[in-house]
Amino acid sequence: MSGEKGARASVNGDASNACYFCNEQFELGQLQIHLKQCGSILEQCPLRCGAWIQRRHRDTHVRECPRVRRRGDLGEGLQGTHAPAPDPASPPPPPVPPAHTWTPNAVPINDCVSYLEKEVAAIRLSMSEDTHQKSTRVGEMDVFRNRLSLVDERLEHVVESLNELRAAVDEQARRASDYAAQLKRDTDSVQLALQELQGQQMSTALRLETTVNALASERSERELLETALEHQDSRLRTVDKLASVVEYVRAAVEEERAKSAHSRAVLEAEVDEARRSSRQLAQLAALRQDLQAQAIAEQPALDRLAVVEVSSATVRAEVADMGARVEALARDLRALSKSYLKLRTELVDFQSKVSFDGAELGGDNGERDYTRTTHPPEVLRCIYVCYVDIPTGHLIWRIDNFAARMKEARENDVVLSSPIFRTSKYGYTLKLTKQFTCRLCAAAVSLLLGRIGRWSGREIACPALSLARSAQAERDNESYFFAELHLNGIGKWRGRHLTCTVRLLGGRYDALLHWPCDLSVNIILKDQPGDRNQAMDIIKNLQLRRKSSSKRHDYDSGDTSETTRSNEALDKTIIQLKRQYIFIPHTSLDKFEYVKNDVIFLEFIVNQ
């Protein structure tokens, strides 16, 4: 029961509610009841075998205790000592009836004495163990008393420290209250100073804002002045560039004129010489026939005929030499044509510069003042429009070098050109280009090429006409709609679609036509398969409408929201209607054979 007392002492001294033996958690009132019944408490064996066992294993230990076994063995030994030896001759005794009452067995005195001695020795051993345990517990109690005395001393020291700490805390609280009051006074003074500082800051901010506004106005004025100066400088540079370009074009035209005049004179001389040679050959042939007729009668005439044949051979050699010279002149003319094409390209560039810079160099409202231009007279004489051999109602346009043209369109937004065509012989004039054709330039070259029987009467595209397109319209009292064909697209379709449109041009027979005119044009991108029956053409329809042929650009609706300015045309003053384009995706060009051998075909059919 000493273990139970120790458990109670531990529970009384400890605030925990756990059992000391089985570690189960209980409330403080239930823990005392549990300690009386806990099976984990150690108890001494009731048979005094010296073993300490748990309470729940006590009955099992009693049944298996060495003391119980020893007593059983001792009883069996005593019974064997006092039993008589059986007589083998005598008959077996009758069976002893079972006794229903307990009779004690006789035990030898020596065994009892030895047993008692062993019990006494065990008792002495247990008493010595108890004495040792008591002495050990007394020592532990002394240690506990010493520890308690130390704890009491430490508690006294802690109480003194707590008293000192309480006094220090009271002093700190008093100082903190003083500091809080001082801090409140300082805070009030700081708030007053902050209010004064905010007032000064607001006044400073107002002054800074006024200064910034003044600086901004000065900066804007300076930027305006710089912009005006830059604009003036750009105008001056543009004028200088235009002057240099005009001088270059004038020199090139003069050089080409001199070359053309010289070539013309040489050609005329060669042609006259060829004509004389041909007449001499005809005369020699007639003379030969006459001489052959008179050969039989007149032998001296044969000698004369031989002389004539020799002279005719000489003439033939001269004619062959003249043919070689004509071939050389043809090569020179081809070189001259190449130089002319180069000059035409330079004129196109010059047209672009003049068109884009015309709003700055011209009159008011973006109109150009063509009376103050310094173009050469040769170029000014080329600026007029003529229409000859124009297709009526149906046009098939072949576009070669499609890949190169597409690349150029992507890099420089180049617009392709097409021939002019009419709805009928004297009908409405349509065009799919922003360039005109000039017969004057063709006539100038025809003078050189017509006499050798090649390229006679052919029209040649004249970029110089675009330099004064608006001036010609004013002079002829005609209005023009300029078509645009953009391989790379325009606006939000740029880079994704092929854009095409058809525009009306002012013609010579507009006064005899019906106005307003409504035209429907089918634009067909031709497929080029091997079997024409399997062609998959792309057909688009375009509606054209124009109220009259007057100079004024009038449209169906006066709402300006329905119009948009063409940012692709060189002339930025032309206003075009919306929904006047057809769009063909670039991805469609790769599906079939629309592009074959780097060539595409566009067909235009006017629906009457």
XYZ file of C-alpha atoms in Angstrom:
608
model
C 0.000 0.000 0.000
C 3.057 2.185 0.166
C 2.785 2.607 -3.651
C -0.769 3.841 -3.232
C 0.361 6.346 -0.605
C 3.112 7.595 -2.931
C 0.569 7.969 -5.732
C -1.713 9.965 -3.461
C 1.159 12.189 -2.394
C 2.101 12.788 -6.015
C -1.491 13.593 -6.909
C -1.871 15.953 -3.966
C 1.374 17.721 -4.806
C 0.856 17.799 -8.599
C -1.823 19.746 -10.395
C -1.975 17.110 -13.193
C -4.998 14.801 -13.458
C -3.041 11.802 -14.847
C -2.662 8.540 -12.900
C 0.924 7.998 -11.772
C 0.801 4.228 -12.559
C -1.329 3.832 -15.728
C -1.083 7.450 -17.103
C -4.825 7.657 -17.693
C -6.450 11.115 -17.455
C -9.130 11.699 -14.822
C -10.791 14.591 -13.115
C -9.495 15.462 -9.703
C -12.465 13.928 -7.835
C -12.466 10.761 -9.948
C -8.732 10.201 -9.608
C -8.987 9.268 -5.881
C -11.591 6.614 -6.651
C -9.481 5.271 -9.527
C -6.413 4.878 -7.300
C -8.341 2.485 -5.044
C -9.165 0.286 -8.038
C -6.135 0.824 -10.349
C -4.718 -2.502 -11.448
C -1.250 -1.112 -12.162
C -0.380 -0.417 -8.501
C 2.381 -2.705 -7.129
C 1.580 -4.922 -4.104
C 3.620 -7.491 -2.178
C 2.789 -11.172 -2.613
C 0.304 -12.277 0.101
C 2.300 -15.536 0.532
C 5.432 -13.551 1.408
C 7.541 -14.929 -1.437
C 9.332 -11.570 -1.705
C 7.814 -10.598 -5.072
C 6.040 -7.291 -5.859
C 3.320 -7.706 -8.466
C 0.610 -5.513 -10.038
C -2.788 -5.667 -8.428
C -4.485 -7.089 -11.517
C -2.008 -10.012 -11.638
C -2.259 -10.904 -7.927
C -4.581 -13.916 -8.276
C -2.515 -15.359 -11.101
C 0.658 -15.022 -9.037
C -0.931 -16.692 -6.022
C -1.819 -19.732 -8.111
C 1.717 -19.909 -9.492
C 3.653 -18.712 -6.417
C 6.774 -20.779 -5.481
C 5.480 -20.956 -1.918
C 2.422 -22.890 -3.029
C 4.506 -25.323 -5.047
C 6.943 -25.846 -2.205
C 4.111 -26.711 0.198
C 2.692 -29.223 -2.243
C 6.035 -30.954 -2.637
C 6.513 -31.097 1.123
C 3.170 -32.783 1.709
C 3.887 -35.436 -0.849
C 7.270 -36.200 0.841
C 5.708 -36.623 4.259
C 3.116 -39.033 2.954
C 5.789 -41.186 1.311
C 7.861 -41.454 4.551
C 5.118 -42.864 6.871
C 3.536 -45.314 4.380
C 4.358 -49.070 5.113
C 6.040 -51.153 2.487
C 3.633 -53.447 0.644
C 3.913 -57.241 1.144
C 4.151 -59.032 -2.136
C 2.700 -62.302 -0.685
C -0.325 -60.792 0.912
C -3.320 -60.109 -1.171
C -3.990 -56.581 -2.206
C -5.953 -54.559 0.312
C -9.422 -53.624 -0.484
C -9.928 -50.264 -1.989
C -10.177 -47.436 0.478
C -13.451 -45.667 0.245
C -13.080 -41.962 -0.524
C -13.096 -39.744 2.527
C -15.589 -37.006 2.622
C -13.830 -35.189 5.466
C -10.404 -33.509 5.559
C -7.760 -35.202 7.676
C -4.434 -33.465 8.183
C -1.335 -35.266 7.025
C 1.404 -36.035 9.468
C 4.530 -33.986 8.815
C 8.018 -34.861 10.113
C 9.385 -32.615 12.816
C 12.667 -31.961 10.963
C 10.878 -30.788 7.928
C 8.731 -28.515 9.976
C 11.746 -27.122 11.747
C 13.599 -26.553 8.505
C 10.506 -24.994 7.036
C 10.127 -22.717 10.022
C 13.791 -21.761 9.857
C 13.391 -20.888 6.217
C 10.328 -18.832 7.041
C 12.184 -17.056 9.807
C 15.097 -16.381 7.455
C 12.689 -15.032 4.862
C 11.007 -12.867 7.496
C 14.371 -11.554 8.636
C 15.330 -10.867 5.019
C 12.113 -9.007 4.429
C 12.562 -7.089 7.666
C 16.114 -6.153 6.655
C 14.781 -5.035 3.291
C 12.078 -3.010 5.020
C 14.696 -1.492 7.330
C 16.873 -0.634 4.328
C 13.908 0.885 2.528
C 12.984 2.880 5.635
C 16.549 4.193 5.972
C 16.522 5.052 2.260
C 13.213 6.863 2.647
C 14.503 8.710 5.700
C 17.497 9.872 3.647
C 15.175 10.935 0.860
C 13.037 12.811 3.381
C 16.117 14.632 4.633
C 16.990 15.531 1.053
C 13.416 16.740 0.483
C 13.594 18.825 3.693
C 16.847 20.424 2.511
C 15.307 21.137 -0.871
C 12.227 22.615 0.772
C 14.423 24.872 2.878
C 16.230 25.985 -0.284
C 12.896 26.543 -1.974
C 11.721 28.635 0.984
C 14.865 30.735 0.797
C 14.429 31.191 -2.940
C 10.788 32.102 -2.450
C 11.781 34.769 0.026
C 14.335 36.072 -2.452
C 11.732 35.998 -5.228
C 9.244 37.857 -3.020
C 11.834 40.515 -2.310
C 12.624 40.753 -6.042
C 8.916 41.047 -6.815
C 8.552 43.847 -4.312
C 11.497 45.666 -5.853
C 10.100 45.035 -9.343
C 6.685 46.335 -8.271
C 8.317 49.467 -6.947
C 10.291 49.852 -10.199
C 7.113 49.308 -12.233
C 5.306 51.955 -10.222
C 8.204 54.320 -10.818
C 8.170 53.510 -14.550
C 4.410 54.048 -14.679
C 4.836 57.444 -13.057
C 7.591 58.334 -15.508
C 5.497 57.018 -18.419
C 2.594 59.230 -17.385
C 4.970 62.178 -17.230
C 6.393 61.250 -20.633
C 2.889 60.865 -22.077
C 1.936 64.320 -20.886
C 5.147 65.756 -22.293
C 4.570 63.838 -25.575
C 1.044 65.209 -25.829
C 2.334 68.735 -25.389
C 5.070 68.097 -27.970
C 2.510 66.558 -30.359
C 0.287 69.605 -30.105
C 3.221 71.874 -30.864
C 4.265 69.644 -33.792
C 0.717 69.721 -35.196
C 0.716 73.494 -35.066
C 4.099 73.576 -36.804
C 2.828 71.044 -39.371
C -0.222 73.169 -40.121
C 2.004 76.165 -40.668
C 4.278 74.036 -42.884
C 1.282 72.790 -44.910
C 0.170 76.353 -45.464
C 3.638 77.273 -46.666
C 3.710 74.139 -48.854
C 0.383 75.029 -50.470
C 1.569 78.522 -51.219
C 4.823 77.097 -52.619
C 2.855 74.578 -54.739
C 0.697 77.380 -56.135
C 3.800 79.353 -57.034
C 5.384 76.239 -58.594
C 2.234 75.498 -60.585
C 2.188 79.046 -61.878
C 5.853 78.737 -62.826
C 5.274 75.346 -64.509
C 2.354 76.720 -66.507
C 4.502 79.617 -67.631
C 7.297 77.220 -68.593
C 4.826 74.971 -70.438
C 3.448 77.901 -72.401
C 6.972 79.008 -73.246
C 7.883 75.442 -74.236
C 4.789 75.104 -76.440
C 5.607 78.420 -78.105
C 9.185 77.260 -78.604
C 7.978 73.940 -80.064
C 5.651 75.807 -82.401
C 8.525 78.002 -83.510
C 10.796 74.968 -83.968
C 8.055 73.170 -85.907
C 7.586 76.199 -88.126
C 11.328 76.420 -88.692
C 11.565 72.700 -89.476
C 8.582 72.998 -91.806
C 10.216 75.921 -93.549
C 13.507 74.025 -93.791
C 11.718 70.979 -95.205
C 10.036 73.222 -97.767
C 13.344 74.709 -98.750
C 14.938 71.260 -98.995
C 11.973 70.021 -101.027
C 12.264 72.994 -103.379
C 15.988 72.361 -103.769
C 15.373 68.670 -104.466
C 12.654 69.494 -106.985
C 14.910 72.000 -108.695
C 17.716 69.447 -108.919
C 15.309 66.792 -110.217
C 13.893 69.200 -112.798
C 17.387 70.125 -113.954
C 18.287 66.448 -114.206
C 15.127 65.665 -116.180
C 15.730 68.645 -118.476
C 19.304 67.523 -119.134
C 18.170 63.934 -119.733
C 15.428 65.045 -122.130
C 17.838 67.304 -124.005
C 20.344 64.472 -124.275
C 17.677 62.052 -125.492
C 16.421 64.654 -127.984
C 19.932 65.159 -129.348
C 20.444 61.407 -129.624
C 17.046 61.013 -131.287
C 17.744 63.810 -133.781
C 21.133 62.357 -134.653
C 19.716 58.847 -134.985
C 16.873 60.165 -137.111
C 19.267 61.960 -139.446
C 21.447 58.861 -139.744
C 18.419 56.678 -140.389
C 17.052 59.042 -143.036
C 20.436 59.128 -144.778
C 20.711 55.344 -144.652
C 17.158 54.919 -145.927
C 17.782 57.347 -148.811
C 20.972 55.467 -149.676
C 19.064 52.173 -149.563
C 16.374 53.569 -151.846
C 18.985 54.782 -154.353
C 20.677 51.401 -154.221
C 17.371 49.620 -154.835
C 16.638 51.886 -157.809
C 20.121 51.207 -159.196
C 19.545 47.469 -158.770
C 16.263 47.733 -160.661
C 17.958 49.660 -163.447
C 20.789 47.118 -163.577
C 18.309 44.239 -163.768
C 16.475 45.903 -166.673
C 19.780 46.636 -168.369
C 20.859 43.012 -167.929
C 17.698 41.763 -169.563
C 18.244 44.129 -172.467
C 21.847 43.036 -172.766
C 20.909 39.376 -172.669
C 18.425 40.009 -175.502
C 21.138 41.667 -177.524
C 23.927 39.261 -176.475
C 23.723 37.095 -179.578
C 23.808 40.022 -181.951
C 26.283 42.153 -180.137
C 29.375 40.568 -178.640
C 30.756 43.849 -177.271
C 27.592 44.143 -175.257
C 28.581 40.959 -173.390
C 31.708 42.633 -172.198
C 29.649 45.559 -171.081
C 27.297 43.156 -169.275
C 30.231 41.658 -167.395
C 31.255 45.102 -166.301
C 27.681 45.752 -165.171
C 27.643 42.474 -163.202
C 30.834 43.451 -161.448
C 29.321 46.818 -160.536
C 26.095 45.079 -159.394
C 28.150 42.787 -157.136
C 29.741 45.885 -155.671
C 26.284 47.369 -155.098
C 25.136 44.135 -153.429
C 28.118 44.303 -151.077
C 27.217 47.891 -150.250
C 23.590 46.830 -149.603
C 24.794 44.045 -147.255
C 27.001 46.564 -145.468
C 24.015 48.885 -145.213
C 21.920 46.019 -143.724
C 24.599 45.454 -141.090
C 24.539 49.128 -140.288
C 20.742 48.994 -140.030
C 21.092 46.098 -137.550
C 23.579 48.160 -135.529
C 21.122 51.059 -135.573
C 18.387 48.701 -134.363
C 20.590 47.668 -131.454
C 21.255 51.317 -130.712
C 17.519 51.936 -130.764
C 16.952 49.109 -128.309
C 19.564 50.639 -126.006
C 17.820 53.979 -126.488
C 14.522 52.341 -125.479
C 16.124 50.993 -122.305
C 17.435 54.443 -121.431
C 13.980 55.812 -122.133
C 12.434 53.294 -119.744
C 14.980 54.318 -117.115
C 14.045 57.944 -117.673
C 10.377 57.036 -117.336
C 11.072 55.385 -113.974
C 12.841 58.513 -112.790
C 9.873 60.555 -113.940
C 7.546 58.298 -111.915
C 9.643 58.970 -108.816
C 9.522 62.652 -109.621
C 5.724 62.380 -109.971
C 5.475 60.820 -106.503
C 7.524 63.598 -104.949
C 5.555 66.307 -106.725
C 2.217 64.721 -105.799
C 3.033 64.329 -102.110
C 4.652 67.737 -101.766
C 2.111 69.549 -103.935
C -0.042 70.604 -100.992
C 2.900 72.490 -99.510
C 4.204 74.057 -102.720
C 0.808 74.843 -104.287
C -2.008 77.260 -103.583
C -4.660 77.278 -100.872
C -6.862 74.307 -99.872
C -4.249 71.803 -101.031
C -4.557 72.781 -104.743
C -1.378 72.894 -106.751
C -0.296 75.997 -108.597
C 0.929 74.632 -111.926
C 1.557 78.095 -113.339
C 4.647 78.445 -111.157
C 6.263 75.116 -112.066
C 9.657 74.982 -113.705
C 9.136 71.773 -115.671
C 10.903 71.588 -119.027
C 8.767 72.480 -122.048
C 9.256 68.961 -123.378
C 7.575 67.504 -120.287
C 4.777 70.094 -120.290
C 3.999 69.311 -123.944
C 3.529 65.641 -122.971
C 0.853 66.411 -120.348
C -2.467 65.637 -122.072
C -4.768 62.631 -122.375
C -5.775 60.726 -125.486
C -7.790 57.559 -126.029
C -7.124 55.322 -129.047
C -7.797 51.665 -129.747
C -9.504 51.207 -126.353
C -11.271 47.863 -125.700
C -15.051 48.052 -125.372
C -16.812 46.317 -122.485
C -14.314 43.491 -122.010
C -10.667 43.483 -120.944
C -8.250 40.692 -120.015
C -5.253 42.075 -118.182
C -2.071 39.970 -118.099
C 0.298 40.758 -115.215
C 3.821 39.382 -115.668
C 6.586 39.075 -113.055
C 3.989 38.626 -110.315
C 6.491 37.693 -107.569
C 8.683 40.746 -108.216
C 5.642 43.025 -108.378
C 4.291 41.581 -105.129
C 7.656 42.184 -103.436
C 7.758 45.748 -104.734
C 4.178 46.320 -103.547
C 5.048 45.096 -100.051
C 8.126 47.281 -99.851
C 6.975 50.482 -101.594
C 3.136 50.201 -101.859
C 3.356 50.290 -105.653
C 0.046 50.432 -107.545
C -0.108 48.454 -110.802
C -1.374 49.950 -114.074
C -3.743 48.597 -116.724
C -5.045 49.795 -120.097
C -8.100 52.036 -120.429
C -11.320 50.469 -121.701
C -14.857 51.659 -122.429
C -18.264 50.090 -121.955
C -18.874 50.592 -125.685
C -17.251 52.402 -128.601
C -18.502 55.809 -127.473
C -19.553 54.801 -123.948
C -18.262 55.323 -120.446
C -14.498 55.211 -120.040
C -13.116 52.897 -117.342
C -9.604 52.398 -116.071
C -7.821 50.184 -113.550
C -4.684 52.247 -113.105
C -3.321 55.556 -111.942
C -1.199 56.116 -115.068
C -2.267 57.512 -118.443
C -1.105 56.748 -121.969
C 0.368 59.491 -124.052
C 0.505 59.253 -127.832
C 2.928 62.170 -128.072
C 5.685 60.093 -126.490
C 4.806 57.194 -128.785
C 4.870 59.501 -131.785
C 8.299 60.792 -130.791
C 9.685 57.279 -130.807
C 7.667 56.237 -133.871
C 9.626 58.762 -135.919
C 12.697 56.662 -135.145
C 11.134 53.214 -135.324
C 8.419 53.560 -137.945
C 10.776 53.693 -140.937
C 12.304 50.299 -140.199
C 8.885 48.698 -139.938
C 8.888 47.831 -136.198
C 6.783 49.169 -133.263
C 4.931 51.548 -135.552
C 2.020 53.395 -133.927
C 2.315 51.626 -130.554
C 1.397 53.599 -127.414
C 3.900 53.898 -124.615
C 3.049 54.633 -120.980
C 4.035 58.171 -120.084
C 4.708 58.828 -116.399
C 5.042 62.533 -117.101
C 1.277 62.723 -117.508
C 0.815 62.060 -113.803
C 2.866 65.154 -112.978
C 0.038 67.402 -114.143
C -3.010 65.190 -113.866
C -5.030 67.749 -111.923
C -3.838 70.608 -114.152
C -4.949 68.719 -117.274
C -8.349 68.060 -115.692
C -8.742 71.772 -115.039
C -7.650 72.646 -118.575
C -9.915 70.083 -120.288
C -12.795 70.660 -117.825
C -12.950 66.883 -117.144
C -13.044 64.877 -113.872
C -11.303 61.553 -113.307
C -11.706 58.589 -111.013
C -8.421 56.805 -110.557
C -8.477 53.075 -110.096
C -6.179 51.283 -107.675
C -4.831 47.729 -107.840
C -2.879 46.899 -104.695
C -1.240 43.491 -104.661
C -0.489 43.903 -100.948
C -3.902 45.325 -100.001
C -4.827 48.585 -98.300
C -5.924 49.604 -94.821
C -6.804 46.752 -92.499
C -6.478 44.304 -95.430
C -2.812 45.239 -95.952
C -0.568 42.210 -96.154
C -3.521 39.791 -96.411
C -5.566 40.604 -99.533
C -5.203 41.614 -103.158
C -7.301 44.790 -103.513
C -8.736 45.930 -106.839
C -11.221 48.572 -107.959
C -12.552 50.148 -111.162
C -13.041 53.912 -111.471
C -14.769 56.116 -114.034
C -12.721 58.568 -116.084
C -13.933 61.704 -117.731
C -14.271 61.013 -121.448
C -14.761 63.000 -124.634
C -18.290 61.685 -125.144
C -19.675 62.219 -121.632
C -22.084 64.908 -122.868
C -23.886 62.277 -124.999
C -24.240 59.683 -122.205
C -26.917 59.123 -119.557
C -26.230 60.497 -116.107
C -26.185 59.328 -113.393
C -24.556 56.164 -114.620
C -24.893 52.821 -112.858
C -22.443 50.157 -113.937
C -21.846 46.618 -112.731
C -18.411 45.175 -113.436
C -17.470 41.529 -112.961
C -13.814 41.162 -111.957
C -12.553 37.611 -112.549
C -9.252 36.175 -111.351
C -8.569 33.502 -113.965
C -7.489 29.989 -113.056
C -4.866 28.479 -115.410
C -5.228 24.665 -115.281
C -4.149 22.317 -118.043
C -7.800 21.413 -118.691
C -9.820 24.600 -119.081
C -13.010 22.738 -118.148
C -11.629 22.295 -114.620
C -10.895 26.001 -114.087
C -12.017 27.475 -110.742
C -12.165 31.207 -111.451
C -12.767 33.716 -108.635
C -15.574 36.085 -109.655
C -16.226 39.357 -107.812
C -18.855 41.990 -108.629
C -18.286 45.730 -108.276
C -20.973 48.437 -108.501
C -20.010 51.852 -109.897
C -22.136 54.986 -109.738
C -21.495 58.573 -110.698
C -24.051 61.372 -110.859
C -22.608 63.474 -113.647
C -19.553 64.154 -115.759
C -18.996 67.616 -114.318
C -15.747 68.781 -112.804
C -17.167 68.612 -109.278
C -16.755 65.258 -107.478
C -20.364 64.518 -106.528
C -21.555 61.312 -104.931
C -24.776 59.559 -104.046
C -24.841 60.612 -100.396
C -23.821 63.918 -98.922
C -22.986 62.328 -95.600
C -19.280 62.717 -95.064
C -19.290 59.720 -92.765
C -19.876 57.527 -95.824
C -16.650 58.669 -97.474
C -13.039 58.031 -96.721
C -9.818 59.492 -98.049
C -7.604 57.187 -100.025
C -4.276 57.031 -98.250
C -2.773 55.036 -101.094
C -3.362 57.399 -104.007
C -0.611 59.818 -104.889
C -3.128 62.626 -105.130
C -4.300 63.018 -101.548
C -7.143 65.388 -102.513
C -9.179 62.660 -104.261
C -12.142 61.448 -102.168
C -13.462 57.944 -102.847
C -16.567 56.105 -101.718
C -16.479 53.169 -99.343
C -17.268 49.629 -100.520
C -15.703 50.321 -103.946
C -13.062 47.582 -103.691
C -13.024 43.849 -104.164
C -10.766 41.763 -101.950
C -9.090 38.452 -102.809
C -7.153 36.774 -99.952
C -3.513 35.974 -100.606
C -4.156 32.444 -99.318
C -6.543 31.838 -102.234
C -3.758 32.452 -104.751
C -1.959 29.271 -103.648
C -4.954 26.904 -103.741
C -5.252 26.567 -107.529
C -3.199 27.722 -110.505
C -4.100 31.399 -110.310
C -0.380 32.181 -110.471
C 1.302 30.125 -113.181
C 4.728 30.792 -114.667
C 4.798 33.986 -112.541
C 1.784 35.351 -114.473
C -1.804 36.136 -113.424
C -4.798 37.149 -115.529
C -7.586 39.530 -114.472
C -10.695 39.708 -116.637
C -13.104 42.668 -116.511
C -16.607 42.378 -117.996
C -18.985 45.358 -117.951
C -22.619 44.303 -117.514
C -24.733 46.555 -119.746
